[in-house]
Amino acid sequence: MSTTGANADPLAALGGLPGVAESVESVRKAVDRVYGHRVMRRRSNAVTSEAALRGARGSAALSGADWALEEVRRRTDFSGQEGDEEARTMGAALRLTAEAGQLLSIWRQSPLRVLARLHLVAASGDHARVGRPRQDGEPVDEPLIELPLPSAAEVSGRLDGLAELIIKGGSAPALVTAAVVHGELLALRPFGFANGLVARAAERIVLIGSGLDPKSVCPAEVGHAEIGRAAYLAALDGYVSGTPEGMAAWIAHCGRAVELGARESTAVCEALQRGAA
């Protein structure tokens, strides 16, 4: 996404694309339905915990570790020993989901610092490429995203531009900002690995910190996984194209993911009300 030009608030401008306002309104209604549920008045912490677990499972699924929810509950070792990459991916997703809520106060002042921290959490170990943007010639292990890889210079410039927009703030709806942060990180793949996991965790931070989903009970990761990897990548292609239609389609895709996350937590509320969860 270009962050230069005459428009002082390019994120807000995206809110005027065809269909985006409708997506924003639809997401707001879906989120309001969850927060209006009677269970949220008494057991919001339980709903938040369950949303975190399901969100981590959804994010991991999009990165190649598509485990059943009960398997995630059952497992205690996610170290990925003996070459178990799926366990390592699931562990990273769980850690990122837990960490996201701790970084809200830093995000608006230093988003690049938060992204570095998220990558450190995802890596969970010493590695020469952890917590810093990649350099030219360094490989990127993101096999599920087959897009041209921007140069290190382009990555640096676009990350700086994105950070500037976040720090400056503006009138863009939370959904638009979250979708752009998510899309930019997937398009740039600034780190050597775990970019998808970090991008989805950053989207979560925006949705929480913006006040749209302050209790983090509408996990977009659930929706992204439910819609499916093929649709996710197709929508990302639209974002990368930079066309108004492509950008609007990506924002709408992210909005639908939030709505499905809200639906998932509404079902959790109903189960808690029945005493079944």
C-alpha positions as CSV (number, residue, x, y, z in Angstrom):
1,M,0.0,0.0,0.0
2,S,1.3,3.4,-0.9
3,T,1.4,5.8,2.0
4,T,2.5,8.9,0.1
5,G,0.6,11.5,-1.9
6,A,-1.7,14.4,-1.3
7,N,-4.2,12.6,0.9
8,A,-3.2,13.1,4.5
9,D,-5.1,10.1,5.7
10,P,-5.0,7.3,3.1
11,L,-6.4,4.8,5.5
12,A,-9.6,6.9,5.9
13,A,-9.7,7.2,2.1
14,L,-10.0,3.4,1.9
15,G,-13.1,3.7,4.0
16,G,-14.8,5.4,1.0
17,L,-14.2,2.5,-1.4
18,P,-17.4,0.9,-2.7
19,G,-18.8,-1.6,-0.3
20,V,-16.4,-0.8,2.6
21,A,-18.8,1.2,4.6
22,E,-21.3,-1.6,4.4
23,S,-18.6,-4.1,5.6
24,V,-17.8,-1.7,8.5
25,E,-21.4,-1.5,9.6
26,S,-22.0,-5.2,9.3
27,V,-18.9,-5.9,11.5
28,R,-20.1,-3.4,14.1
29,K,-23.5,-5.0,14.3
30,A,-22.0,-8.5,14.6
31,V,-19.6,-7.3,17.4
32,D,-22.4,-5.5,19.2
33,R,-24.5,-8.7,19.2
34,V,-21.8,-10.6,21.1
35,Y,-21.2,-7.8,23.6
36,G,-24.9,-7.5,24.2
37,H,-25.2,-11.2,25.2
38,R,-26.2,-11.6,28.8
39,V,-23.3,-14.1,29.4
40,M,-20.9,-11.2,28.6
41,R,-22.1,-9.4,31.7
42,R,-21.0,-12.2,34.0
43,R,-18.5,-14.4,32.3
44,S,-16.7,-12.3,29.7
45,N,-13.3,-13.6,30.9
46,A,-14.4,-17.2,30.0
47,V,-15.5,-16.0,26.6
48,T,-12.2,-14.2,26.0
49,S,-10.2,-17.2,27.0
50,E,-12.1,-19.4,24.7
51,A,-11.9,-16.9,21.8
52,A,-8.1,-16.8,22.3
53,L,-7.8,-20.5,22.1
54,R,-10.0,-20.7,19.0
55,G,-8.3,-17.8,17.4
56,A,-4.9,-19.4,17.9
57,R,-6.1,-22.6,16.4
58,G,-7.5,-20.7,13.3
59,S,-4.2,-18.8,12.8
60,A,-2.2,-22.0,13.0
61,A,-4.5,-23.7,10.5
62,L,-3.8,-21.0,8.0
63,S,0.0,-21.6,8.5
64,G,-0.3,-25.3,7.9
65,A,-1.2,-26.8,11.4
66,D,-4.9,-27.5,11.0
67,W,-5.6,-29.3,14.3
68,A,-8.9,-30.1,15.8
69,L,-9.8,-27.8,18.7
70,E,-9.8,-30.7,21.2
71,E,-6.3,-31.7,20.1
72,V,-5.2,-28.2,21.0
73,R,-6.8,-28.4,24.4
74,R,-5.3,-31.8,25.0
75,R,-1.7,-31.1,24.1
76,T,0.7,-29.6,26.6
77,D,4.0,-29.8,24.6
78,F,4.2,-27.5,21.6
79,S,8.0,-27.4,21.5
80,G,8.1,-29.1,18.1
81,Q,10.6,-31.7,19.1
82,E,11.7,-34.4,16.6
83,G,10.9,-32.1,13.7
84,D,7.2,-31.6,14.5
85,E,6.7,-28.4,12.6
86,E,2.9,-28.4,13.1
87,A,3.4,-28.5,16.9
88,R,5.8,-25.6,16.7
89,T,3.4,-23.6,14.6
90,M,0.6,-24.2,17.0
91,G,2.7,-23.2,20.0
92,A,3.7,-20.0,18.2
93,A,0.1,-19.2,17.5
94,L,-0.9,-19.8,21.1
95,R,2.0,-17.6,22.4
96,L,1.2,-14.8,20.0
97,T,-2.5,-14.8,21.0
98,A,-1.5,-14.5,24.7
99,E,1.1,-11.8,24.0
100,A,-1.1,-9.6,21.8
101,G,-3.1,-8.2,24.7
102,Q,0.1,-7.2,26.5
103,L,1.3,-4.9,23.7
104,L,-1.6,-2.6,23.3
105,S,-0.1,0.4,25.0
106,I,3.1,0.2,22.9
107,W,1.4,-0.3,19.6
108,R,0.3,3.3,19.0
109,Q,3.7,4.7,20.0
110,S,6.0,2.1,18.4
111,P,4.3,-0.4,16.1
112,L,7.7,-1.6,14.7
113,R,8.8,-2.5,18.2
114,V,5.7,-4.5,18.7
115,L,6.2,-6.4,15.4
116,A,9.7,-7.2,16.5
117,R,8.4,-8.5,19.8
118,L,5.7,-10.6,18.1
119,H,8.3,-12.2,15.9
120,L,10.5,-13.0,19.0
121,V,7.5,-14.6,20.7
122,A,6.7,-16.6,17.6
123,A,10.3,-17.8,17.3
124,S,10.7,-18.7,21.0
125,G,14.4,-19.3,20.7
126,D,17.7,-17.9,19.7
127,H,18.0,-17.3,16.0
128,A,20.1,-14.8,14.0
129,R,17.1,-13.6,12.0
130,V,14.6,-13.2,14.9
131,G,13.0,-9.9,15.7
132,R,14.4,-7.9,12.8
133,P,13.4,-7.3,9.1
134,R,15.1,-9.5,6.6
135,Q,18.0,-8.4,4.5
136,D,18.5,-8.9,0.8
137,G,19.5,-12.4,0.0
138,E,18.0,-13.9,3.2
139,P,15.4,-16.7,2.5
140,V,11.8,-16.4,3.6
141,D,10.1,-19.6,4.8
142,E,6.4,-18.8,4.1
143,P,5.5,-21.6,1.7
144,L,1.7,-21.0,1.7
145,I,2.1,-17.4,0.3
146,E,3.4,-17.5,-3.3
147,L,3.8,-13.8,-4.1
148,P,6.7,-11.9,-5.4
149,L,9.0,-11.0,-2.5
150,P,9.7,-7.3,-2.1
151,S,13.3,-6.2,-1.7
152,A,14.6,-5.4,1.8
153,A,14.7,-1.7,0.9
154,E,11.0,-1.7,-0.1
155,V,10.1,-3.7,3.1
156,S,11.9,-1.0,5.2
157,G,10.2,1.9,3.5
158,R,6.8,0.4,3.6
159,L,7.1,-0.6,7.2
160,D,8.2,2.9,8.1
161,G,5.2,4.3,6.2
162,L,2.8,1.9,7.9
163,A,4.2,2.8,11.3
164,E,3.9,6.5,10.6
165,L,0.2,6.1,9.7
166,I,-0.5,4.1,12.9
167,I,1.3,6.6,15.1
168,K,-0.4,9.6,13.5
169,G,-3.8,8.0,13.9
170,G,-6.8,9.2,11.9
171,S,-10.4,8.7,11.2
172,A,-10.2,5.3,9.5
173,P,-12.5,2.6,10.8
174,A,-10.8,-0.1,12.9
175,L,-11.7,-2.7,10.3
176,V,-9.9,-0.8,7.6
177,T,-6.7,-0.2,9.7
178,A,-6.7,-3.9,10.8
179,A,-7.1,-5.1,7.2
180,V,-4.3,-2.9,5.9
181,V,-1.9,-3.9,8.7
182,H,-2.7,-7.6,8.1
183,G,-2.4,-7.2,4.3
184,E,0.9,-5.2,4.4
185,L,2.6,-7.7,6.6
186,L,1.5,-10.6,4.4
187,A,2.5,-8.8,1.2
188,L,5.9,-7.7,2.6
189,R,6.8,-10.8,4.6
190,P,9.4,-8.7,6.5
191,F,10.7,-11.6,8.6
192,G,12.4,-14.8,7.6
193,F,9.5,-16.9,8.9
194,A,6.2,-16.8,10.8
195,N,5.0,-13.7,8.9
196,G,1.4,-15.0,8.6
197,L,1.2,-15.7,12.3
198,V,2.6,-12.2,13.1
199,A,0.3,-10.5,10.6
200,R,-2.8,-12.1,12.2
201,A,-1.6,-11.2,15.7
202,A,-1.1,-7.6,14.6
203,E,-4.6,-7.6,13.1
204,R,-5.9,-8.7,16.5
205,I,-4.0,-5.9,18.3
206,V,-5.6,-3.3,16.1
207,L,-9.1,-4.7,16.6
208,I,-8.6,-4.7,20.4
209,G,-6.8,-1.5,20.7
210,S,-9.2,0.5,18.5
211,G,-12.1,-0.3,20.9
212,L,-14.0,-2.3,18.3
213,D,-13.3,-5.5,20.2
214,P,-11.8,-4.4,23.6
215,K,-12.4,-7.8,25.3
216,S,-11.0,-9.7,22.3
217,V,-14.0,-11.9,21.9
218,C,-14.4,-11.7,18.1
219,P,-11.4,-13.7,16.8
220,A,-10.9,-12.8,13.1
221,E,-8.5,-15.8,12.9
222,V,-11.4,-18.1,13.3
223,G,-13.2,-16.5,10.4
224,H,-10.1,-16.5,8.1
225,A,-9.7,-20.2,8.7
226,E,-13.4,-21.0,8.2
227,I,-13.6,-19.1,4.9
228,G,-10.6,-21.1,3.9
229,R,-7.0,-20.7,2.7
230,A,-7.9,-20.5,-1.0
231,A,-10.2,-17.6,-0.4
232,Y,-7.7,-16.0,2.0
233,L,-5.0,-16.0,-0.6
234,A,-7.3,-14.9,-3.4
235,A,-8.3,-11.9,-1.3
236,L,-4.7,-11.2,-0.5
237,D,-4.0,-11.1,-4.3
238,G,-6.6,-8.3,-4.5
239,Y,-4.8,-6.3,-1.8
240,V,-1.4,-6.7,-3.4
241,S,-2.9,-5.5,-6.7
242,G,-3.4,-2.1,-5.1
243,T,-6.6,-1.5,-7.2
244,P,-9.6,0.0,-5.5
245,E,-11.6,-3.2,-6.2
246,G,-8.8,-5.4,-4.9
247,M,-8.4,-3.3,-1.7
248,A,-12.1,-3.2,-1.1
249,A,-12.4,-7.0,-1.6
250,W,-9.6,-7.6,1.0
251,I,-11.2,-5.3,3.5
252,A,-14.5,-7.0,3.0
253,H,-12.8,-10.4,3.4
254,C,-11.3,-9.3,6.7
255,G,-14.7,-7.9,7.8
256,R,-16.4,-11.2,7.1
257,A,-13.7,-13.0,9.1
258,V,-14.4,-10.8,12.1
259,E,-18.2,-11.5,11.7
260,L,-17.5,-15.2,11.7
261,G,-15.4,-14.8,14.8
262,A,-18.2,-12.9,16.5
263,R,-20.6,-15.7,15.5
264,E,-18.2,-18.3,17.0
265,S,-18.2,-16.4,20.3
266,T,-21.9,-16.0,20.3
267,A,-22.1,-19.8,20.2
268,V,-19.7,-20.0,23.1
269,C,-21.9,-17.6,25.0
270,E,-24.9,-19.8,24.3
271,A,-23.0,-22.9,25.5
272,L,-22.0,-21.2,28.7
273,Q,-25.5,-20.1,29.3
274,R,-26.7,-23.7,29.0
275,G,-23.9,-24.9,31.2
276,A,-22.3,-26.9,28.4
277,A,-19.0,-25.2,28.2
